[in-house]
Short mmCIF file of C-alpha atoms in Angstrom, two decimals:
data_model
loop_
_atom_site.label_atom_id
_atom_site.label_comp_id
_atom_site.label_asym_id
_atom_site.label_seq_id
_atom_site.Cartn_x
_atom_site.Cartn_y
_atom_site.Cartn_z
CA UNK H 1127 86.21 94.76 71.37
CA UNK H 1128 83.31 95.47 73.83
CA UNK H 1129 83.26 97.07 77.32
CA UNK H 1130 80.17 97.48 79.42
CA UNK H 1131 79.69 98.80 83.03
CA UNK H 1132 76.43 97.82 83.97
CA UNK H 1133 74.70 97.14 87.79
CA UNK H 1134 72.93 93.93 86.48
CA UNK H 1135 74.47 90.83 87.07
CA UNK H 1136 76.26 88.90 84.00
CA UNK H 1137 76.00 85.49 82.37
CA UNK H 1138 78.85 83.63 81.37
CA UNK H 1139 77.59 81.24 78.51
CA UNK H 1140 75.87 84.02 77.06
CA UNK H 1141 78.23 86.43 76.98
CA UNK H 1142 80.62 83.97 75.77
CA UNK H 1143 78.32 83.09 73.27
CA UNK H 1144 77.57 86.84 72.16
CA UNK H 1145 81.32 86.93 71.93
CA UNK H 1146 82.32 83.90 69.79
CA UNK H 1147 79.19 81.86 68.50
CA UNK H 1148 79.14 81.11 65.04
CA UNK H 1149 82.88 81.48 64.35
CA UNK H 1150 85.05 78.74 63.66
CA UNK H 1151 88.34 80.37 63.25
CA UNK H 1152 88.71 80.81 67.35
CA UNK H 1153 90.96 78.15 69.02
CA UNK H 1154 91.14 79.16 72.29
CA UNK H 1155 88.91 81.28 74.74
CA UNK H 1156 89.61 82.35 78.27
CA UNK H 1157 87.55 84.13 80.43
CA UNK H 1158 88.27 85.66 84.24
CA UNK H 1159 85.25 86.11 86.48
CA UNK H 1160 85.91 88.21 90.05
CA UNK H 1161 83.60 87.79 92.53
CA UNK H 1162 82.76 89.20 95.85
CA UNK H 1163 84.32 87.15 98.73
CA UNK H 1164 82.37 86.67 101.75
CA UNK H 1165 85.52 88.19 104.36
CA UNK H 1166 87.84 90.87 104.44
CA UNK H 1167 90.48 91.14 106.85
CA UNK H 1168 88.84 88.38 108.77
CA UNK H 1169 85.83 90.41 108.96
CA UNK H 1170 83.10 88.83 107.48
CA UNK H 1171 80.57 91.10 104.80
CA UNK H 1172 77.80 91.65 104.41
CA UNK H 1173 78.32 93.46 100.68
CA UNK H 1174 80.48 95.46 98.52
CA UNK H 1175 79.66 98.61 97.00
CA UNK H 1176 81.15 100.10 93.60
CA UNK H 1177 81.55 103.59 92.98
CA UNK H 1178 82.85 104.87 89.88
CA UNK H 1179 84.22 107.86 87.38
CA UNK H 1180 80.91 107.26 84.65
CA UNK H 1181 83.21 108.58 80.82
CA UNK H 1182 86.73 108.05 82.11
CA UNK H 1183 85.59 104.72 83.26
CA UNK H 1184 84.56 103.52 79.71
CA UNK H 1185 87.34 105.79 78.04
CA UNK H 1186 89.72 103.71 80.48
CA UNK H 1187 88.74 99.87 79.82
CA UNK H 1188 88.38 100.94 76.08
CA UNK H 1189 92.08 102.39 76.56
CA UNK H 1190 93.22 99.11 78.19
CA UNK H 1191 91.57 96.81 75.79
CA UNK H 1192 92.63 98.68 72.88
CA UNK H 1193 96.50 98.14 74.49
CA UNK H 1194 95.62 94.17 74.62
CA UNK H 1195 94.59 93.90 71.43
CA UNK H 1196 97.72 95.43 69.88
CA UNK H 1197 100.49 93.22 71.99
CA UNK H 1198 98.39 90.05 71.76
CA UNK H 1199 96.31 88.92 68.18
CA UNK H 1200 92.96 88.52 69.97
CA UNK H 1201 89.88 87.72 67.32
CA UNK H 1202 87.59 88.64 70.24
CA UNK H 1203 87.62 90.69 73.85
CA UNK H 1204 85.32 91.89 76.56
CA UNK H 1205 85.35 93.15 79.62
CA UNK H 1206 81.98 93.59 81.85
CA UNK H 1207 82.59 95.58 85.17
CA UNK H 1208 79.45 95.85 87.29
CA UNK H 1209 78.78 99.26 90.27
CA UNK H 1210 76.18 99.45 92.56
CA UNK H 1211 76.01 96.80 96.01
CA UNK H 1212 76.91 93.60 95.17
CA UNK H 1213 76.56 90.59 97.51
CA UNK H 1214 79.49 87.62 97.93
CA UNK H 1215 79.35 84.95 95.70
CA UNK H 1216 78.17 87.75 92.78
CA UNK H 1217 80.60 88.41 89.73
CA UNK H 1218 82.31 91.51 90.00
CA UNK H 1219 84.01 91.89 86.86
CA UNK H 1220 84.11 89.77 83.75
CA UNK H 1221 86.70 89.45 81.29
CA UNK H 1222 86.76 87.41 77.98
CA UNK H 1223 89.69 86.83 75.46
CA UNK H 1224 89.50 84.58 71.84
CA UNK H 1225 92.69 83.64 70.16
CA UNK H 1226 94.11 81.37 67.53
CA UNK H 1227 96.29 80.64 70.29
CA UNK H 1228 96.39 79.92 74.00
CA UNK H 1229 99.10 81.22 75.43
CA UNK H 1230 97.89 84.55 74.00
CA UNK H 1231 94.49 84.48 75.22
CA UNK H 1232 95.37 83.76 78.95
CA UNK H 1233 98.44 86.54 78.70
CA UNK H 1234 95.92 89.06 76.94
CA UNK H 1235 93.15 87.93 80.05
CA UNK H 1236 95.98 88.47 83.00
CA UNK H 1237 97.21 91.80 81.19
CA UNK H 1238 93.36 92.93 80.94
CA UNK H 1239 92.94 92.43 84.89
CA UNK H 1240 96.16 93.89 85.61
CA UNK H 1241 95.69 96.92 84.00
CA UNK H 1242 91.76 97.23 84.57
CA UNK H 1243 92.58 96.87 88.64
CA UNK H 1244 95.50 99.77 88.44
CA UNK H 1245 94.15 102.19 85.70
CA UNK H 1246 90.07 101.78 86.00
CA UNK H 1247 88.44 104.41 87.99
CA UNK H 1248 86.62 102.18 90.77
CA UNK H 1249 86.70 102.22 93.92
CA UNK H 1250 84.80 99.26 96.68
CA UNK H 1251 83.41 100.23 99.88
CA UNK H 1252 82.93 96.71 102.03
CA UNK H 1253 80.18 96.90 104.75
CA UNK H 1254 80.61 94.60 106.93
CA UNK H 1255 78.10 92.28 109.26
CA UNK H 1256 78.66 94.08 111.91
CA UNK H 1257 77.30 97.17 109.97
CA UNK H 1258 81.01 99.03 109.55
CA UNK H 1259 82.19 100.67 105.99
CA UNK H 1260 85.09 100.79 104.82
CA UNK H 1261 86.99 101.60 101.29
CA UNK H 1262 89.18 99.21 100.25
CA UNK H 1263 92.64 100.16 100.16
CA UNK H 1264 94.65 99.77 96.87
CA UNK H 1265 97.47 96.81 97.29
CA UNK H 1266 100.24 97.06 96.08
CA UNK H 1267 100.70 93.23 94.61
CA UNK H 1268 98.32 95.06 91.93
CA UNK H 1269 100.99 97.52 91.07
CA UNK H 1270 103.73 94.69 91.14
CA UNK H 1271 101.29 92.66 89.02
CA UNK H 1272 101.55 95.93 86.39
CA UNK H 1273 105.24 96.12 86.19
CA UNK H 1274 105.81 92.43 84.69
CA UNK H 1275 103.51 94.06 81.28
CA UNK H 1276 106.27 97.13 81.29
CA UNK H 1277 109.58 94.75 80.26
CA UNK H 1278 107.86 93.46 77.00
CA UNK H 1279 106.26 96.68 75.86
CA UNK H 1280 107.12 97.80 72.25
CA UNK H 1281 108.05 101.61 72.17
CA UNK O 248 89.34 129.74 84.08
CA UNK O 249 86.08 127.81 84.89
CA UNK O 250 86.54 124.33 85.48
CA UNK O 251 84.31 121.31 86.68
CA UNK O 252 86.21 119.43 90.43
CA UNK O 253 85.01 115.83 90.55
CA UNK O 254 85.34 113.96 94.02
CA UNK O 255 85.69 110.20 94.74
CA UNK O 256 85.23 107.80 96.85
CA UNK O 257 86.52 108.88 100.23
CA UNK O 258 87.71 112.35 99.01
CA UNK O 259 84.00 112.91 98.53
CA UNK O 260 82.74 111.65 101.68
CA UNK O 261 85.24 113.81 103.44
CA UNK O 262 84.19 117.09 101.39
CA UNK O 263 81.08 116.40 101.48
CA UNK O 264 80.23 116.59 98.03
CA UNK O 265 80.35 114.96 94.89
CA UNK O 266 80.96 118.18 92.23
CA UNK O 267 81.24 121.80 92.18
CA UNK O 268 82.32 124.42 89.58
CA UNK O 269 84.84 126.65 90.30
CA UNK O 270 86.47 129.72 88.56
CA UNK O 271 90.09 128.75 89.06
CA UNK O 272 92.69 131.91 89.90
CA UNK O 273 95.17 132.26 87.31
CA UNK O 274 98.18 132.02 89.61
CA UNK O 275 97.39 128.07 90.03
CA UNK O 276 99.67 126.51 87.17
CA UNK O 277 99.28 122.98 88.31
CA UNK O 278 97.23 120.09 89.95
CA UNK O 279 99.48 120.21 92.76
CA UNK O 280 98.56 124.12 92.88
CA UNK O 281 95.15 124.01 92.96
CA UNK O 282 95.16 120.75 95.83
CA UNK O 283 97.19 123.35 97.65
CA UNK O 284 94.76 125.93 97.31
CA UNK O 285 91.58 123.82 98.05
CA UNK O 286 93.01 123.05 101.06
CA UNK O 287 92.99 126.35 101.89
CA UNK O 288 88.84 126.75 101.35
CA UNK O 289 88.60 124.92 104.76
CA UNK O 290 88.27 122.06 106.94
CA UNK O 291 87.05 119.64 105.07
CA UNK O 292 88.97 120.02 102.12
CA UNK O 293 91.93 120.46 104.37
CA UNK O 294 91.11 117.16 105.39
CA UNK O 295 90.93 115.25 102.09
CA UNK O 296 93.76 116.31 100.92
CA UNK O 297 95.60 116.36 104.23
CA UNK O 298 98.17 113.16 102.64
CA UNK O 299 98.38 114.68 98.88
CA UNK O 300 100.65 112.27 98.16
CA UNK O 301 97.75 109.47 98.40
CA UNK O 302 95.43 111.29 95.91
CA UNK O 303 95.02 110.65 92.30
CA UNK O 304 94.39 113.02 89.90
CA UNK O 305 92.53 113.02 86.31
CA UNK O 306 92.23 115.91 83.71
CA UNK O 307 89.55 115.51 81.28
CA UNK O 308 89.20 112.03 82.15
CA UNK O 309 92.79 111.21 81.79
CA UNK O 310 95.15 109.67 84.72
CA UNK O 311 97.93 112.80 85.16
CA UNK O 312 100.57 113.08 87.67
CA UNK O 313 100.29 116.67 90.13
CA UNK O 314 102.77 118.50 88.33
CA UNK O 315 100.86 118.21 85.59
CA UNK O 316 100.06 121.70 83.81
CA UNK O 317 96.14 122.80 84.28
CA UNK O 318 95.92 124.21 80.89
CA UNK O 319 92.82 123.45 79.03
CA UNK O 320 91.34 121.62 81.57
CA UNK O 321 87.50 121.60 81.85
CA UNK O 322 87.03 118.51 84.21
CA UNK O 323 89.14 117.76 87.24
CA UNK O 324 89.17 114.93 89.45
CA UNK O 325 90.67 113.71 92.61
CA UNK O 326 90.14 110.05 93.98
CA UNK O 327 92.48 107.60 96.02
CA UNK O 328 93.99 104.53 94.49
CA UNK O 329 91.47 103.03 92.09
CA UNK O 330 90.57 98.99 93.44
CA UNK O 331 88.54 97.75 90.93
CA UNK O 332 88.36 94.12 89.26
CA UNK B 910 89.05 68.37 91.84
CA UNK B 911 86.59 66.90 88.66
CA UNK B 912 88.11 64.99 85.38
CA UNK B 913 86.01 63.94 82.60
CA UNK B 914 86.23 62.51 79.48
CA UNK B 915 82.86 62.67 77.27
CA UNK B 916 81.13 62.65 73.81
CA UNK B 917 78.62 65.22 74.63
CA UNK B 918 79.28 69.10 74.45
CA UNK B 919 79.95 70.88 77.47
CA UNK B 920 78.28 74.56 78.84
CA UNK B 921 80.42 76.91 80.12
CA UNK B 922 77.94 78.41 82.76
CA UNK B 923 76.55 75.47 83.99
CA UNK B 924 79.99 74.04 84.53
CA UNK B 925 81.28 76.89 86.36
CA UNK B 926 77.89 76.59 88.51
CA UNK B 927 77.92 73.26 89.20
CA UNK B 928 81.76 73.96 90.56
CA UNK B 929 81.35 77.32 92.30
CA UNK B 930 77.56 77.93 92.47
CA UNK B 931 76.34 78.82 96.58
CA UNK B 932 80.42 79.62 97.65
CA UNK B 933 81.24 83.23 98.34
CA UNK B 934 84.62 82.28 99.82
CA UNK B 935 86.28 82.36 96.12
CA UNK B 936 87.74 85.46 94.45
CA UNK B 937 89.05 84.30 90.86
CA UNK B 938 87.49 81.97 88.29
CA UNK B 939 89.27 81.35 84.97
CA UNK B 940 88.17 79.14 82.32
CA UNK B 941 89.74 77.91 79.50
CA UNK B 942 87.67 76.26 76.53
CA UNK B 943 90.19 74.72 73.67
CA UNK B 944 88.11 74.86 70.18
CA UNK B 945 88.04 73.25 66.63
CA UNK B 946 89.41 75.88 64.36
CA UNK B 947 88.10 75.32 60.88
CA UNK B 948 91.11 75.59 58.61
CA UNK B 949 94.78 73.16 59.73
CA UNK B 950 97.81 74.34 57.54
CA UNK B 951 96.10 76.36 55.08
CA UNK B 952 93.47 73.72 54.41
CA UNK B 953 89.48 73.62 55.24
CA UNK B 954 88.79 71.13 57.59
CA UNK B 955 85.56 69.32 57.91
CA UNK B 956 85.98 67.69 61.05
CA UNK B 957 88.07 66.10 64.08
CA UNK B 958 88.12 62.66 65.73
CA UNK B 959 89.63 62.99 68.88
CA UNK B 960 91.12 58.80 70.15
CA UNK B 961 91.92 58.50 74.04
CA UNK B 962 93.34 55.56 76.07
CA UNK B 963 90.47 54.70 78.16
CA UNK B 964 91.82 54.84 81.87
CA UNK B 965 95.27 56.12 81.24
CA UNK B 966 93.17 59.27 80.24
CA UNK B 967 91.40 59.90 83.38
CA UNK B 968 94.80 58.57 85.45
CA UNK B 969 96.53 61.76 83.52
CA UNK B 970 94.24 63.87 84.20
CA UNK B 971 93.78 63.41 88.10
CA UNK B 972 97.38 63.33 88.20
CA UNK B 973 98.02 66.57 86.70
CA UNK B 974 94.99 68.34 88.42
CA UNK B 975 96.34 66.99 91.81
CA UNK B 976 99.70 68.59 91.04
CA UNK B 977 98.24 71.98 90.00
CA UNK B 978 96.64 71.73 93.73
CA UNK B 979 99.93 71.06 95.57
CA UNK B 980 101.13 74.36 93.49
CA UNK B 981 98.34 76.54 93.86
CA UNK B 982 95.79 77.15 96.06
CA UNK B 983 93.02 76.03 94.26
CA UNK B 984 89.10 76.06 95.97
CA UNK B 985 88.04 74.25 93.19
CA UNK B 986 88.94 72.69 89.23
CA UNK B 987 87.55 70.45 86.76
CA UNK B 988 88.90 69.52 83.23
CA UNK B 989 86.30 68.22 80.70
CA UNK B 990 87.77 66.55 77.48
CA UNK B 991 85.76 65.66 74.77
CA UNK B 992 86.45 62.76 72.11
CA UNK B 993 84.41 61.19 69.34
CA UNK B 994 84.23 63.53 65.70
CA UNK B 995 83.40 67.49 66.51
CA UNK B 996 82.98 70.13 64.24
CA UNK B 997 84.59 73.22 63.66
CA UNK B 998 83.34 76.23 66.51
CA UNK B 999 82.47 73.30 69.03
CA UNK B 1000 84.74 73.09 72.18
CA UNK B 1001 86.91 70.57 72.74
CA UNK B 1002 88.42 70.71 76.59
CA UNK B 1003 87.40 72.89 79.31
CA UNK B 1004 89.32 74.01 82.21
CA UNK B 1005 87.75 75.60 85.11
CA UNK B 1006 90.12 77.37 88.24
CA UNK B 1007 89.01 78.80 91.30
CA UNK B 1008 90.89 80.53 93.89
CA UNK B 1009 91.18 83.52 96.67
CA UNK B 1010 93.64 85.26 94.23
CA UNK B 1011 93.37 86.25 90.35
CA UNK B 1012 97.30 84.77 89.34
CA UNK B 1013 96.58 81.61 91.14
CA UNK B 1014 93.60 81.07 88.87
CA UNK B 1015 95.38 82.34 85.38
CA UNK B 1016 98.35 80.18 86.69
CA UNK B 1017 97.03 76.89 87.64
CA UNK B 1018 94.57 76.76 84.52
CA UNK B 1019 97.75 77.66 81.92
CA UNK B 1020 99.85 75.06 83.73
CA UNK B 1021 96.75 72.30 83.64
CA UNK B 1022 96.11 73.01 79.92
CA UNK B 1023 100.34 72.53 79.16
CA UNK B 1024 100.27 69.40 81.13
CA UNK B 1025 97.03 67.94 79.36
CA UNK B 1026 98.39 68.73 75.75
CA UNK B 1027 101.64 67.08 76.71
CA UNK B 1028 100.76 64.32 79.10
CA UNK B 1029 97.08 63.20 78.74
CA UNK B 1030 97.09 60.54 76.02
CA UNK B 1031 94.58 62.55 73.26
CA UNK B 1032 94.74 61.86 69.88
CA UNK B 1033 93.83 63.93 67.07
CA UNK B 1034 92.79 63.13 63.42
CA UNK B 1035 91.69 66.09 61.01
CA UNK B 1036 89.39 65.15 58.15
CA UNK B 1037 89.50 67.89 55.59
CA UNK B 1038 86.80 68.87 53.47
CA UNK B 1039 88.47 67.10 50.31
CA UNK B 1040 88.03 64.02 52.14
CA UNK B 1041 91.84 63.69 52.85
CA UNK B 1042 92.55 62.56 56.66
CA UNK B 1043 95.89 63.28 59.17
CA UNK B 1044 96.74 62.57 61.94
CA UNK B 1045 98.01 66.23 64.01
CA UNK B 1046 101.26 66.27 64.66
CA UNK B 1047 102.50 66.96 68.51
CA UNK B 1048 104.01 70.45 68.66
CA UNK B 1049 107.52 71.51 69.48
CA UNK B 1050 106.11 74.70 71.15
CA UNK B 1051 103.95 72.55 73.47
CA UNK B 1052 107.60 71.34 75.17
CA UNK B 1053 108.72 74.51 75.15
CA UNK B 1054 105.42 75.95 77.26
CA UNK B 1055 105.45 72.83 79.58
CA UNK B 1056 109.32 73.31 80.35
CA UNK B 1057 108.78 77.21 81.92
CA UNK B 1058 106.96 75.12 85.03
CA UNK B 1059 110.11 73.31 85.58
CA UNK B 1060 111.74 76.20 87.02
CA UNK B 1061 109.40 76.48 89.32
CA UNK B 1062 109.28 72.94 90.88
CA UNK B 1063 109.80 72.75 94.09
CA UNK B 1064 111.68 69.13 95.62
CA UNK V 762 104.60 36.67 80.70
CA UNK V 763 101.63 37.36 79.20
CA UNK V 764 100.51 40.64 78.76
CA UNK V 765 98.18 43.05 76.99
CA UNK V 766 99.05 45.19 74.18
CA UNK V 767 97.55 48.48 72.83
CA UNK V 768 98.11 50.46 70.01
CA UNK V 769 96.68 54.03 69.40
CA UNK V 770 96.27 56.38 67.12
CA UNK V 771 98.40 55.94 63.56
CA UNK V 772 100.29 53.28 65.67
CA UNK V 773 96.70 51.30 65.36
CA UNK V 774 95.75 51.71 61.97
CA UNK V 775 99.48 50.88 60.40
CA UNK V 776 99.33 47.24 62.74
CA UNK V 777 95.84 46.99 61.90
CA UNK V 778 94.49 46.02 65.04
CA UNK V 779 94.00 48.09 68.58
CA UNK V 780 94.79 45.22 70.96
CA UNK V 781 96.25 41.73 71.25
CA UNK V 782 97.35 39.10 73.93
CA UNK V 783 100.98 38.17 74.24
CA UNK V 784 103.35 35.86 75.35
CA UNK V 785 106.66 37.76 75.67
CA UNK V 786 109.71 35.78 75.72
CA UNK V 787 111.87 36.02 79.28
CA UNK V 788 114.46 37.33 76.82
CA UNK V 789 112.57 40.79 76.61
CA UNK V 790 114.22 43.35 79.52
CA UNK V 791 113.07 46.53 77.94
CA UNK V 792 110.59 48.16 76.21
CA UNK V 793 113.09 48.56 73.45
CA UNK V 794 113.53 45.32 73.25
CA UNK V 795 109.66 44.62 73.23
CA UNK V 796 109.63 46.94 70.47
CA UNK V 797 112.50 45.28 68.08
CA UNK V 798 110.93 42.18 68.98
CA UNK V 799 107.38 43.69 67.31
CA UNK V 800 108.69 44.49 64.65
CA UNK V 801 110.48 41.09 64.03
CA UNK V 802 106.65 40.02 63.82
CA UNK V 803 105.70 41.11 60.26
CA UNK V 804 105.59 44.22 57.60
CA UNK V 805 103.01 45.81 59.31
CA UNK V 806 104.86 46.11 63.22
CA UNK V 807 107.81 46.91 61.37
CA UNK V 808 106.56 50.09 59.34
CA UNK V 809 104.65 50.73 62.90
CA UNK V 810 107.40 51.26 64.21
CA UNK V 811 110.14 52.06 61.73
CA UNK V 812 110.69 55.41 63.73
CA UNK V 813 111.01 54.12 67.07
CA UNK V 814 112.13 57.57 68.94
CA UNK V 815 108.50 58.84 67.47
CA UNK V 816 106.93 56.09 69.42
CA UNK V 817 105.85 56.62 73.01
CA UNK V 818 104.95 53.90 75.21
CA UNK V 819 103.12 53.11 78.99
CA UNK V 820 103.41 50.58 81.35
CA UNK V 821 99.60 50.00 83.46
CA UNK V 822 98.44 53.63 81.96
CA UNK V 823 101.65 55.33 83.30
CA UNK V 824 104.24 56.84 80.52
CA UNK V 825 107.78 55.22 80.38
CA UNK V 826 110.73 55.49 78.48
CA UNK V 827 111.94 52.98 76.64
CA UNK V 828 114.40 52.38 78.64
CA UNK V 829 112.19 51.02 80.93
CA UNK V 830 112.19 47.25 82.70
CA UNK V 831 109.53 45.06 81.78
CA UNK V 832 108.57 43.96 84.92
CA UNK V 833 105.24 43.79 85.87
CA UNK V 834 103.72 44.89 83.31
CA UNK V 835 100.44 43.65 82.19
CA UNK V 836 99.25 46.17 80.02
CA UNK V 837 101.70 48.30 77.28
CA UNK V 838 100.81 50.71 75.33
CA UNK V 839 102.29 52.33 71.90
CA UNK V 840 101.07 55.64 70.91
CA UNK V 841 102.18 58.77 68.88
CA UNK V 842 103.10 61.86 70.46
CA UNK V 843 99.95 63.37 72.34
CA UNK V 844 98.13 65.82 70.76
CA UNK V 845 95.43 66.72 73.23
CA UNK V 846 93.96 70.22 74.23
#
């Protein structure tokens, strides 16, 4: 279990690598990669800026990944969120999930998103060509996204 | 009580400030309390928190609701929505 | 929309590169890489020999990928199979989604990779390390996975 | 007709061979009947296929049942279960 906020950008093969290399008990690995999308609204950007809450942020993904790893029996997780400006194309946030098993290292993957996007203190600004800001409102698909996780939790 | 108010995102742009420390009057039980008597302290604040019903709220780092109680809080902090990932 | 069916290994950031590298229109990118796990039924296993039907393989494979496309709204994918003998720790398939939206990506790559391990004619033979060799038997829970996309066809 | 035949998998190692050229008699409909008429052939197609519902089979690289008409065909294929992935 790792979780990193960093402003540098992140490599996939590496981090994979980092993650899994050397083991040969894994039999699956999924990994989600956000990145910044060129237009918002139909208004095309320039970049994305992420603020965010530096303790609780870390005390939150750690949280959330902790959660993950008792539903699901993941051998391996990480989840890389990056702040600062960020330009499109550029990953946002990067998470990685190892498993025996498939099916539990894509649920694990979804769940981490889900919660990471609802619970994790960050917040985008988008500038946009035309030199506007604005912050990015919350949708909420994300919270709808949540609620599926809520039926199969254990009390 | 002497507490430390963290600000967010657009609640900070529209206070104008990122922290402060405050010596918090007794009477304010909750987080819905003390939005209610920020507001009060002018304008700006009057302005952040003019939809309270869009602002999140964290104690010591941890997601609470408004009515939650402000006892033993050192760090408090209001944001909107988080839209991260 | 890439299939391929090689010997060599694959690399999970190059891959993802080749498929996405220079686009900022794309939001999500899951990957899925399918490894050798060293131990089959409580024994050690030395290696795998993976048999495909020349052809037929690659015809499965564009077929499925095609149909994940009609579901989803998928800005890019590629599926990489590998055959010949691998070792335990090296990848065996990879399956790369792209997309505007984060459940389109998780979606489309879980549905490709229950499609491939039902459809796409693979064939797997375990050697252990005492020299004994099987065959791998198809699994009942692959059905099972494959049959939740039924519901969900649309006629 | 004549056609081509290939066997994967434990399918190939129990005939012995991974391909062959055929003449199949008119009589054949089915690939069931393509498959009793295998194992009419010798010991080896008949332990091949002494399970025939564990058998799956394709017609030109496409999966059928074996159920399925013979027509047309010009390549068929026997194969275990897939176990891609």
């Amino acid at each position: 279990m790792t979780v990193r906020v960093q402003t540098a950008p992140f490599d996939l093969s590496a981090e994979v690598a980092n993650l899994t290399g050397g083991r040969t008990d894994i039999g699956a690995i999924v990994t989600f990669t956000g990145t910044v999308r060129d237009t918002s609204h139909g208004q095309k950007l320039a970049s994305m800026t992420l603020e965010h809450y530096p303790g609780m942020t870390e005390a939150e993904l750690t949280r959330v990944e902790a959660d993950a790893n008792v539903r699901w029996p993941l051998q391996a997780s990480l989840i890389i969120h990056r702040v600062g400006t960020l330009l499109p194309g550029e990953g946002i946030v990067l998470v990685v999930t190892a498993s025996p098993h498939r099916q539990a290292a894509f649920d694990a993957a979804s769940f981490l998103m889900d919660y990471l996007k609802t619970r994790a203190p960050f917040w985008k600004k988008e500038l946009a060509l035309d030199g506007s800001g604005d912050w990015v409102d919350a949708r909420e698909s994300d919270d709808v996204a949540l609620a599926r996780w809520e039926t199969s939790t254990s009390t | 009580m002497k507490v430390t108010l963290l600000y967010f995102a657009w609640v900070r742009e529209k206070i104008g400030r990122a922290r402060e420390e405050v010596e918090l009057p007794a009477t304010l039980k909750t987080v819905a309390d003390l939005i209610a008597w920020l507001r009060a302290r002018g304008p700006k604040y009057d302005n952040a928190f003019a939809r309270p019903e869009v602002i999140r709220s964290a104690i010591n780092q941890t997601h609470v609701k408004q009515s939650a109680p402000l006892t033993g809080a050192r760090e408090i902090a209001f944001f909107p929505p988080v839209t991260g990932g």
